């Protein structure tokens, strides 16, 4: 039994590994967050008169919001350094579930609560019904990969886009695409079109289908939902999967956050469904125009605190960009614990503040909220903070 | 002490006797307790497997017995409204799962046999060792890294080949064109799965080929057979059923693969058999991983029900594999053991069995000789030509296996060096915003991997060792032994994502819905570790010479003490190396941890509360976030905003993961080598 490791060796080993563990545990390795005010892209004005808060607060939900929420947390911590916010980007569905179970204070969600979910929220919202606050707008690009044409912003109508994605138009030199792009008609190659869609359930798919369904109802007859309805072309998981697939072959076309489109071409969307007019101007993905589009929807909304937006995708105007995804912060109108009310109030206020929106714009590529929307959400947020005092 | 006892007066002897008595009693109690613990662990495996089935059933039950409207709308939401019945949902998935796995197998089996033949008959012993370790390397690379490599390197590079084949052989429906571009197709997935399955089939086949009786080989060669003829006549018939069962094991592995499929395949829901068209098929495992994050309560139930279906499929495949393996002499499977037991019941019966076996063997040998002599009559030139052709094919198969390995390692190293630095190793992702500096790191993921794997070790190593002790030392030849041994085989076939779903179900049923923490991950991993630990320990304990045990018993030492003091220490190096290899296998598991432990940006050191990041999940998470957003101003900052940062972090974390797995594998191999030398093997 000489070969047995000696007791001393074993003790030394266990002591060594214990030390390592302790060392690792003590140094958590948090990054010193960038001082937000040093980013020239962000206004240096610190306007929020902060009531100091401390503690740990958790939210969960939409993965589309992830990059924005990360930036918001870092920015928020400039004002409230002793608040520790955890956001779990587990997906809208899971986020709403854990919010309704009272496990988190707010949920990030790509779709507003259903009426039954609102009823269910009473048990965690101190008797009130949870409210949907649109805090994140992102223009979606219809992005394509065609050598030599990626800088051109091909013009397409909703009809043509729908026909491409339902497999009616199958080649890039189709006359219906040529008609809309007379200046570069000869450059359109005789290459098969490969539509690329999201293979996982996603709010992005839902928004894109809402647009197709409303703007080209005769072509896109599928009921819009979070799962892609056909198998024309290819599916890829997540925005990154779509972008990767688009980059891997010529002739692909897909939808993704405009900020992710990188060196791919993006379609300039022409509003009218009528293609006979020949060359028409289209609107390329643009944050301000996406915000203007959302602002239009606000005109028809009631006076309540809940701001569920009903977008009209068939709108015809050159000053808006209609393929836009909205993501909500779902919060309670009041919390049992006053500290929670105060936190959620100040957190939402920061999200929609000028700084918060600029942070999200420069780090997640989202659009800055229209001021009408900001004003209304800020009012709700401030009421929450008051309630928490 | 003892000498003073001897010299003490009679009065003291009585006391000493009492002491001795007490010591004996203690030893007896310890003996009984030890035996009971071992037995408990043996039956624990039975309970565990039952628990896997039961918890999955409970959690998946609402799919069949829940509110039918909710079930229908949930399934409709998964399929884009195509179907709302469970079987309509799951049957294309079953088809896709079986299709990809079978295709992978068709590619992998010939190559694996080629490599195994090369190792066994076509090279020097030293080079054979080298090739074996290369094959082990292939097995050690985590599937998430194969996924990255397949999705980003292989997919863009196989279109040319796919296009050419579909143009030349398009009249065969399997290859009909036009080939999809990018080729995110079943064909590409099959290649990656084949690479992952090759090591499994190769290592089993290699061992079998080496076991071919030398007499048979020499007889064939002595009759003038070429090397290939010797292989065809002596080796392949001998190893046939074993190779088939190895292939079935590989099939089981391919059926359950998640990450590689998820990251490469463009999914579809058809029953079409077309290798080069995208969006035709999807596998059960990849579908679960894709839909799980956004699934609501009922959605999770439906997905778990599909997981149960996958569990049943892999169970059947593994069952078949064991059944086939059981036919082979030498290695005894479930049925062979049962038969043997029945034979043992009568002495005469036993003798007659062995005699028939011997007869059969000699018959086989004589058949071989006949075959050889008939072959020798054919033209010598043709035979020689065939021999050369086969030799070239066998060399080629080795080359084919080396290409992906080199490519994977090259990509990971070249992509991973960008962020591989001290800061990366010592920081987490908290406070990291988009592509801005600081770029963050993997400390939290390393801690998570360490703790979750550590937890899995604490669970599976004691239970695994005690189970194998029970199997070898207590239950040898009994019926419970056969049953537990079979269940261990079944466990080794559980797809990793099913293990993840099981752990998730247990915790969400016992501790409230959606309970996700590091320990859930540990449970999932320990299910994957247990069979490997048990199997290797069992083998190691079997090699311990019986002389040692008998010597110990002869000195009046209790059974428990003999095992604890003699048997286990002797087998220790082998056990350690087996355990290390088991760790290397689970440390790269992604799919179960994605479900059980989730993702987190900060460091969480508490295994029992809150989500925990792990290295493989980190790789996948960074990859799936895509480009970082950088404003013009932030690009000009120093250090600048880096739009590619997430991909760089994914590769660097993959590099760390590979290094970790390699170190573990090398340590495991070294210990094996040393221990086998010690045991004089």
XYZ file of N, CA and C in Angstrom, chain B residues 13-223:
633
model
N -6.035 -9.706 30.701
C -6.389 -10.392 29.467
C -7.887 -10.376 29.244
N -8.614 -10.546 30.387
C -10.065 -10.522 30.269
C -10.506 -9.179 29.685
N -9.914 -8.133 30.271
C -10.274 -6.792 29.785
C -9.910 -6.650 28.307
N -8.714 -7.159 27.999
C -8.247 -7.062 26.609
C -9.171 -7.853 25.700
N -9.602 -9.032 26.203
C -10.533 -9.827 25.423
C -11.794 -9.036 25.129
N -12.268 -8.376 26.219
C -13.483 -7.589 26.029
C -13.261 -6.510 24.963
N -12.077 -5.887 25.107
C -11.761 -4.837 24.132
C -11.774 -5.409 22.718
N -11.130 -6.565 22.632
C -11.021 -7.222 21.338
C -12.412 -7.557 20.800
N -13.220 -8.074 21.760
C -14.604 -8.408 21.423
C -15.311 -7.183 20.845
N -15.144 -6.078 21.596
C -15.800 -4.829 21.172
C -15.303 -4.428 19.797
N -13.994 -4.584 19.615
C -13.414 -4.209 18.312
C -13.993 -5.086 17.212
N -14.111 -6.379 17.509
C -14.709 -7.307 16.543
C -16.113 -6.886 16.200
N -16.831 -6.522 17.292
C -18.223 -6.126 17.118
C -18.287 -4.908 16.193
N -17.403 -3.951 16.521
C -17.377 -2.735 15.697
C -17.093 -3.096 14.245
N -16.106 -3.983 14.092
C -15.720 -4.378 12.736
C -16.892 -5.031 12.028
N -17.619 -5.882 12.803
C -18.775 -6.541 12.193
C -19.834 -5.515 11.781
N -20.086 -4.582 12.745
C -21.078 -3.549 12.428
C -20.644 -2.780 11.201
N -19.367 -2.374 11.212
C -18.858 -1.603 10.066
C -19.027 -2.403 8.790
N -18.754 -3.699 8.929
C -18.864 -4.579 7.775
C -20.285 -4.578 7.225
N -21.241 -4.708 8.198
C -22.645 -4.759 7.782
C -23.056 -3.431 7.172
N -22.648 -2.337 7.856
C -23.022 -1.007 7.365
C -22.456 -0.783 5.968
N -21.190 -1.151 5.791
C -20.547 -0.946 4.494
C -21.286 -1.703 3.397
N -21.601 -2.960 3.731
C -22.330 -3.768 2.758
C -23.682 -3.152 2.432
N -24.338 -2.648 3.495
C -25.662 -2.061 3.299
C -25.575 -0.812 2.436
N -24.539 0.005 2.724
C -24.375 1.236 1.932
C -24.153 0.887 0.465
N -23.298 -0.111 0.239
C -23.023 -0.514 -1.141
C -24.296 -0.984 -1.822
N -25.068 -1.780 -1.072
C -26.304 -2.298 -1.632
C -27.268 -1.146 -1.921
N -27.311 -0.222 -0.951
C -28.193 0.932 -1.124
C -27.840 1.670 -2.416
N -26.531 1.897 -2.619
C -26.104 2.624 -3.810
C -26.505 1.870 -5.073
N -26.365 0.541 -5.019
C -26.762 -0.253 -6.171
C -28.232 -0.044 -6.496
N -29.054 -0.091 -5.450
C -30.480 0.072 -5.691
C -30.852 1.523 -5.959
N -29.971 2.431 -5.505
C -30.198 3.845 -5.774
C -30.253 4.093 -7.280
N -29.393 3.385 -8.024
C -29.377 3.547 -9.477
C -30.745 3.209 -10.054
N -31.303 2.115 -9.512
C -32.623 1.694 -9.948
C -33.646 2.802 -9.664
N -33.576 3.318 -8.413
C -34.510 4.368 -8.010
C -34.321 5.605 -8.869
N -33.055 5.919 -9.161
C -32.747 7.136 -9.915
C -33.364 7.075 -11.313
N -33.170 5.935 -11.946
C -33.700 5.814 -13.297
C -35.227 5.878 -13.287
N -35.806 5.237 -12.258
C -37.257 5.318 -12.117
C -37.660 6.779 -11.914
N -36.873 7.502 -11.094
C -37.189 8.912 -10.824
C -37.141 9.726 -12.103
N -36.128 9.447 -12.944
C -36.037 10.191 -14.208
C -37.332 10.031 -14.984
N -37.771 8.765 -15.102
C -38.996 8.514 -15.861
C -40.203 9.166 -15.182
N -40.291 9.000 -13.855
C -41.471 9.492 -13.141
C -41.571 11.016 -13.188
N -40.465 11.700 -12.898
C -40.530 13.163 -12.878
C -40.795 13.737 -14.266
N -40.184 13.122 -15.277
C -40.460 13.595 -16.634
C -41.935 13.377 -16.961
N -42.459 12.218 -16.517
C -43.870 11.926 -16.772
C -44.767 12.948 -16.073
N -44.467 13.212 -14.794
C -45.309 14.151 -14.042
C -45.294 15.520 -14.702
N -44.065 15.978 -15.055
C -43.957 17.325 -15.592
C -44.511 17.396 -17.024
N -44.441 16.253 -17.732
C -44.916 16.265 -19.109
C -46.399 15.918 -19.218
N -46.957 15.429 -18.105
C -48.340 14.976 -18.069
C -49.362 15.974 -18.617
N -49.276 17.259 -18.232
C -50.302 18.206 -18.713
C -50.482 18.170 -20.224
N -49.447 17.724 -20.951
C -49.578 17.634 -22.400
C -50.719 16.703 -22.794
N -50.912 15.639 -21.992
C -51.919 14.648 -22.351
C -53.200 14.798 -21.535
N -53.048 15.285 -20.294
C -54.232 15.318 -19.445
C -54.627 16.732 -19.038
N -53.865 17.732 -19.507
C -54.188 19.108 -19.133
C -55.348 19.634 -19.959
N -55.620 20.904 -19.773
C -56.697 21.560 -20.513
C -56.410 21.468 -22.011
N -57.278 20.781 -22.734
C -56.929 20.439 -24.113
C -56.833 21.681 -25.007
N -57.597 22.722 -24.692
C -57.521 23.941 -25.507
C -56.142 24.582 -25.389
N -55.648 24.656 -24.135
C -54.324 25.245 -23.905
C -53.255 24.423 -24.613
N -53.393 23.094 -24.500
C -52.402 22.226 -25.150
C -52.399 22.493 -26.650
N -53.602 22.556 -27.225
C -53.695 22.761 -28.668
C -53.076 24.082 -29.077
N -53.401 25.151 -28.337
C -52.876 26.457 -28.746
C -51.364 26.503 -28.547
N -50.874 25.810 -27.505
C -49.427 25.790 -27.279
C -48.710 25.095 -28.434
N -49.241 23.931 -28.808
C -48.587 23.184 -29.887
C -48.695 23.954 -31.199
N -49.863 24.589 -31.404
C -50.013 25.403 -32.614
C -48.987 26.527 -32.622
N -48.705 27.092 -31.442
C -47.730 28.187 -31.409
C -46.322 27.675 -31.684
N -46.046 26.415 -31.338
C -44.723 25.855 -31.631
C -44.543 25.588 -33.121
N -45.645 25.244 -33.787
C -45.526 24.799 -35.178
C -45.980 25.860 -36.166
N -46.207 27.068 -35.684
C -46.692 28.099 -36.586
C -48.081 27.759 -37.101
N -48.882 27.066 -36.286
C -50.262 26.784 -36.645
C -50.430 25.580 -37.543
N -49.322 24.851 -37.797
C -49.398 23.753 -38.740
C -50.180 22.568 -38.183
N -49.981 22.301 -36.906
C -50.722 21.194 -36.302
C -50.994 21.547 -34.845
N -52.003 20.929 -34.252
C -52.223 21.192 -32.835
C -52.299 19.897 -32.025
N -51.931 18.767 -32.662
C -51.921 17.531 -31.890
C -50.480 17.166 -31.546
N -50.320 16.516 -30.404
C -48.968 16.219 -29.934
C -48.232 15.319 -30.907
N -48.920 14.285 -31.407
C -48.215 13.350 -32.284
C -47.935 13.986 -33.638
N -48.835 14.869 -34.072
C -48.552 15.610 -35.296
C -47.333 16.495 -35.121
N -47.135 16.967 -33.889
C -46.001 17.821 -33.580
C -44.713 17.023 -33.502
N -44.811 15.861 -32.848
C -43.573 15.159 -32.515
C -43.119 14.196 -33.620
N -44.043 13.738 -34.484
C -43.586 12.714 -35.429
C -42.575 13.233 -36.463
N -42.739 14.450 -37.020
C -41.658 14.916 -37.900
C -40.340 15.069 -37.144
N -40.442 15.415 -35.852
C -39.219 15.557 -35.057
C -38.541 14.205 -34.876
N -39.355 13.167 -34.630
C -38.780 11.825 -34.500
C -38.076 11.447 -35.799
N -38.775 11.712 -36.909
C -38.192 11.397 -38.210
C -36.856 12.119 -38.387
N -36.840 13.416 -38.094
C -35.618 14.203 -38.256
C -34.498 13.696 -37.361
N -34.865 13.348 -36.120
C -33.865 12.866 -35.169
C -33.220 11.596 -35.690
N -34.066 10.652 -36.112
C -33.543 9.370 -36.582
C -32.754 9.574 -37.876
N -33.285 10.421 -38.758
C -32.621 10.643 -40.044
C -31.199 11.177 -39.861
N -31.044 12.264 -39.086
C -29.704 12.837 -38.919
C -28.765 11.829 -38.280
N -29.287 11.094 -37.286
C -28.407 10.158 -36.584
C -27.985 9.014 -37.501
N -28.935 8.498 -38.285
C -28.589 7.380 -39.173
C -27.594 7.826 -40.246
N -27.828 9.025 -40.814
C -26.882 9.535 -41.814
C -25.489 9.666 -41.216
N -25.439 10.220 -39.990
C -24.143 10.377 -39.329
C -23.471 9.028 -39.182
N -24.278 8.037 -38.849
C -23.739 6.701 -38.646
C -23.188 6.116 -39.945
N -23.939 6.335 -41.044
C -23.489 5.814 -42.337
C -22.131 6.392 -42.698
N -21.918 7.656 -42.347
C -20.610 8.255 -42.604
C -19.564 7.736 -41.636
N -19.972 7.595 -40.369
C -18.980 7.338 -39.325
C -18.502 5.893 -39.301
N -19.407 4.946 -39.574
C -19.020 3.539 -39.384
C -17.838 3.126 -40.262
N -17.899 3.361 -41.603
C -16.746 2.932 -42.402
C -15.449 3.614 -41.959
N -15.541 4.916 -41.686
C -14.329 5.633 -41.278
C -13.798 5.077 -39.964
N -14.708 4.842 -39.013
C -14.269 4.330 -37.713
C -13.622 2.974 -37.858
N -14.241 2.111 -38.650
C -13.661 0.783 -38.832
C -12.280 0.910 -39.473
N -12.175 1.825 -40.460
C -10.880 2.061 -41.090
C -9.822 2.463 -40.074
N -10.176 3.435 -39.227
C -9.195 3.905 -38.243
C -8.839 2.780 -37.272
N -9.886 2.063 -36.840
C -9.634 0.986 -35.873
C -8.731 -0.084 -36.491
N -8.960 -0.411 -37.765
C -8.098 -1.386 -38.438
C -6.676 -0.856 -38.538
N -6.583 0.442 -38.846
C -5.257 1.052 -38.945
C -4.515 0.897 -37.628
N -5.200 1.226 -36.545
C -4.558 1.155 -35.231
C -4.169 -0.289 -34.913
N -5.051 -1.217 -35.257
C -4.808 -2.592 -34.837
C -3.818 -3.330 -35.731
N -3.831 -3.033 -37.040
C -3.036 -3.898 -37.945
C -2.077 -3.160 -38.876
N -2.175 -1.842 -38.967
C -1.414 -1.185 -40.035
C -0.314 -0.251 -39.542
N -0.027 -0.263 -38.248
C 1.054 0.633 -37.829
C 1.753 0.094 -36.597
N 2.854 0.738 -36.268
C 3.629 0.317 -35.112
C 2.850 0.640 -33.845
N 3.227 0.013 -32.758
C 2.499 0.175 -31.518
C 2.555 1.624 -31.048
N 3.729 2.223 -31.200
C 3.897 3.589 -30.736
C 2.980 4.528 -31.517
N 2.973 4.362 -32.845
C 2.123 5.216 -33.668
C 0.650 4.936 -33.372
N 0.345 3.677 -33.072
C -1.032 3.325 -32.730
C -1.486 4.096 -31.491
N -0.580 4.183 -30.509
C -0.912 4.963 -29.314
C -1.205 6.416 -29.669
N -0.371 6.936 -30.554
C -0.544 8.331 -30.975
C -1.905 8.523 -31.641
N -2.239 7.628 -32.560
C -3.522 7.739 -33.263
C -4.682 7.599 -32.273
N -4.525 6.657 -31.327
C -5.576 6.482 -30.333
C -5.809 7.773 -29.555
N -4.720 8.457 -29.205
C -4.922 9.672 -28.424
C -5.544 10.775 -29.276
N -5.262 10.763 -30.589
C -5.930 11.729 -31.462
C -7.434 11.481 -31.475
N -7.796 10.203 -31.557
C -9.221 9.857 -31.541
C -9.850 10.280 -30.210
N -9.117 10.073 -29.123
C -9.629 10.512 -27.821
C -9.829 12.016 -27.788
N -8.916 12.732 -28.431
C -9.029 14.191 -28.508
C -10.345 14.581 -29.168
N -10.642 13.912 -30.271
C -11.895 14.179 -30.983
C -13.082 13.998 -30.049
N -12.986 12.959 -29.189
C -14.094 12.682 -28.286
C -14.193 13.732 -27.194
N -13.060 14.363 -26.878
C -13.040 15.262 -25.727
C -13.541 16.666 -26.059
N -13.599 17.003 -27.333
C -14.016 18.362 -27.683
C -15.518 18.541 -27.414
N -15.889 19.553 -26.607
C -17.294 19.744 -26.253
C -18.159 20.045 -27.476
N -19.427 19.619 -27.387
C -20.286 19.728 -28.561
C -20.571 21.176 -28.934
N -20.539 22.089 -27.961
C -20.811 23.487 -28.309
C -19.703 24.015 -29.221
N -18.494 23.478 -29.045
C -17.390 23.920 -29.900
C -17.540 23.323 -31.299
N -17.996 22.066 -31.369
C -18.320 21.506 -32.681
C -19.402 22.332 -33.354
N -20.359 22.815 -32.541
C -21.430 23.634 -33.081
C -20.895 24.925 -33.673
N -20.033 25.599 -32.919
C -19.415 26.847 -33.397
C -18.665 26.589 -34.699
N -17.849 25.551 -34.657
C -17.019 25.224 -35.815
C -17.891 24.859 -37.008
N -18.893 24.008 -36.753
C -19.775 23.593 -37.841
C -20.510 24.764 -38.443
N -21.046 25.639 -37.586
C -21.860 26.745 -38.067
C -21.050 27.825 -38.762
N -19.837 28.063 -38.288
C -19.077 29.194 -38.804
C -17.971 28.802 -39.785
N -17.474 27.575 -39.693
C -16.371 27.168 -40.572
C -16.834 26.146 -41.616
N -17.529 25.109 -41.141
C -17.890 24.040 -42.062
C -18.969 24.475 -43.057
N -20.025 25.139 -42.535
C -21.151 25.503 -43.403
C -20.700 26.298 -44.633
N -19.923 27.373 -44.467
C -19.548 28.115 -45.670
C -18.658 27.326 -46.615
N -18.003 26.260 -46.114
C -17.025 25.600 -46.982
C -17.549 24.350 -47.678
N -18.746 23.874 -47.328
C -19.191 22.638 -47.975
C -20.166 22.873 -49.129
N -20.518 24.146 -49.384
C -21.515 24.370 -50.431
C -21.042 23.837 -51.777
N -19.781 24.094 -52.110
C -19.249 23.651 -53.394
C -19.451 22.157 -53.592
N -19.074 21.388 -52.566
C -19.194 19.931 -52.652
C -20.655 19.517 -52.763
N -21.506 20.126 -51.922
C -22.929 19.772 -51.935
C -23.525 20.068 -53.308
N -23.156 21.221 -53.859
C -23.684 21.629 -55.155
C -23.240 20.643 -56.239
N -21.951 20.283 -56.197
C -21.416 19.365 -57.205
C -22.133 18.016 -57.132
N -22.277 17.491 -55.922
C -22.932 16.188 -55.771
C -24.376 16.263 -56.242
N -25.067 17.346 -55.866
C -26.481 17.415 -56.233
C -26.640 17.581 -57.739
N -25.641 18.174 -58.401
C -25.731 18.295 -59.853
C -25.438 16.963 -60.539
N -24.449 16.239 -59.978
C -24.057 14.983 -60.611
C -25.027 13.850 -60.290
N -25.493 13.807 -59.050
C -26.311 12.672 -58.619
C -27.730 13.095 -58.282
N -28.150 14.233 -58.851
C -29.460 14.783 -58.510
C -30.619 13.859 -58.803
N -30.405 12.859 -59.695
C -31.495 11.933 -60.028
C -31.823 11.004 -58.865
N -30.892 10.889 -57.905
C -31.225 10.152 -56.686
C -31.963 11.126 -55.763
N -33.151 10.785 -55.303
C -33.938 11.750 -54.516
C -33.175 12.301 -53.307
N -32.342 11.451 -52.721
C -31.590 11.851 -51.542
C -30.721 13.080 -51.823
N -30.213 13.159 -53.066
C -29.266 14.229 -53.388
C -29.874 15.308 -54.275
N -31.190 15.268 -54.507
C -31.745 16.156 -55.512
C -31.546 17.620 -55.136
N -31.311 18.424 -56.173
C -30.986 19.823 -55.965
C -32.190 20.714 -56.147
N -32.026 22.015 -56.245
C -30.736 22.676 -56.073
C -30.303 22.703 -54.609
N -29.003 22.587 -54.380
C -28.479 22.601 -53.023
C -28.689 23.970 -52.399
N -29.129 23.977 -51.153
C -29.358 25.244 -50.457
C -28.030 25.923 -50.149
N -28.062 27.229 -50.216
C -26.875 28.002 -49.868
C -27.299 29.131 -48.939
N -26.759 29.295 -47.750
C -25.747 28.473 -47.087
C -26.275 27.076 -46.768
N -25.385 26.071 -46.853
C -25.827 24.686 -46.678
C -26.059 24.323 -45.211
N -27.037 24.943 -44.600
C -27.337 24.616 -43.199
C -28.342 23.462 -43.227
N -27.869 22.333 -43.732
C -28.751 21.230 -44.078
C -28.461 19.982 -43.262
N -29.329 19.006 -43.421
C -29.153 17.719 -42.758
C -27.806 17.095 -43.128
N -27.395 17.263 -44.391
C -26.118 16.699 -44.820
C -24.952 17.242 -44.010
N -24.937 18.577 -43.831
C -23.855 19.197 -43.070
C -23.887 18.746 -41.615
N -25.096 18.703 -41.049
C -25.225 18.257 -39.661
C -24.695 16.835 -39.521
N -25.031 15.986 -40.520
C -24.593 14.595 -40.440
C -23.070 14.505 -40.388
N -22.389 15.391 -41.138
C -20.919 15.379 -41.111
C -20.421 15.657 -39.698
N -20.978 16.713 -39.078
C -20.511 17.082 -37.738
C -20.837 15.974 -36.734
N -22.043 15.438 -36.813
C -22.399 14.348 -35.900
C -21.477 13.145 -36.115
N -21.132 12.887 -37.379
C -20.241 11.756 -37.662
C -18.906 11.965 -36.962
N -18.383 13.191 -37.052
C -17.113 13.480 -36.387
C -17.224 13.211 -34.888
N -18.408 13.525 -34.321
C -18.569 13.339 -32.882
C -18.742 11.871 -32.508
N -19.236 11.070 -33.451
C -19.532 9.673 -33.156
C -18.332 8.774 -33.450
N -17.486 9.205 -34.399
C -16.331 8.391 -34.810
C -15.508 7.879 -33.626
N -15.154 8.752 -32.653
C -14.319 8.238 -31.559
C -14.969 7.093 -30.792
N -16.288 7.161 -30.604
C -16.974 6.112 -29.842
C -16.850 4.774 -30.569
N -17.223 4.790 -31.850
C -17.189 3.533 -32.599
C -15.760 3.048 -32.747
N -14.833 3.987 -33.010
C -13.443 3.598 -33.214
C -12.872 2.892 -31.994
N -13.091 3.483 -30.810
C -12.402 2.902 -29.656
C -12.955 1.517 -29.339
N -14.264 1.319 -29.481
C -14.808 -0.013 -29.223
C -14.305 -1.013 -30.269
N -14.358 -0.595 -31.552
C -13.930 -1.515 -32.613
C -12.465 -1.885 -32.458
N -11.647 -0.886 -32.125
C -10.218 -1.137 -31.960
C -9.977 -2.231 -30.927
N -10.677 -2.097 -29.783
C -10.500 -3.102 -28.741
C -10.916 -4.482 -29.234
N -12.004 -4.521 -29.994
C -12.488 -5.801 -30.496
C -11.493 -6.429 -31.457
N -10.990 -5.585 -32.392
C -10.045 -6.107 -33.385
C -8.821 -6.673 -32.699
N -8.402 -5.989 -31.651
C -7.201 -6.463 -30.962
C -7.442 -7.798 -30.262
N -8.735 -8.059 -29.954
C -9.049 -9.314 -29.263
C -9.150 -10.506 -30.195
N -9.134 -10.233 -31.508
C -9.246 -11.350 -32.441
C -8.164 -12.371 -32.129
N -8.552 -13.651 -31.983
C -7.552 -14.672 -31.650
C -6.389 -14.650 -32.637
N -5.190 -14.574 -32.091
C -4.014 -14.510 -32.949
C -3.915 -15.760 -33.822
N -4.381 -16.897 -33.259
C -4.331 -18.148 -34.010
C -5.060 -18.026 -35.340
N -6.267 -17.444 -35.281
C -7.056 -17.268 -36.495
C -6.280 -16.422 -37.502
N -5.747 -15.286 -36.975
C -5.006 -14.385 -37.871
C -3.843 -15.120 -38.523
N -3.091 -15.849 -37.675
C -1.898 -16.522 -38.200
C -2.261 -17.620 -39.179
N -3.396 -18.277 -38.877
C -3.845 -19.331 -39.785
C -4.120 -18.748 -41.160
N -4.820 -17.611 -41.159
C -5.172 -16.979 -42.436
C -3.905 -16.572 -43.180
N -3.012 -15.894 -42.458
C -1.788 -15.426 -43.106
C -0.945 -16.611 -43.581
N -0.949 -17.650 -42.759
C -0.154 -18.824 -43.081
C -0.652 -19.517 -44.351
N -1.950 -19.391 -44.615
C -2.506 -19.979 -45.839
C -2.291 -19.075 -47.035
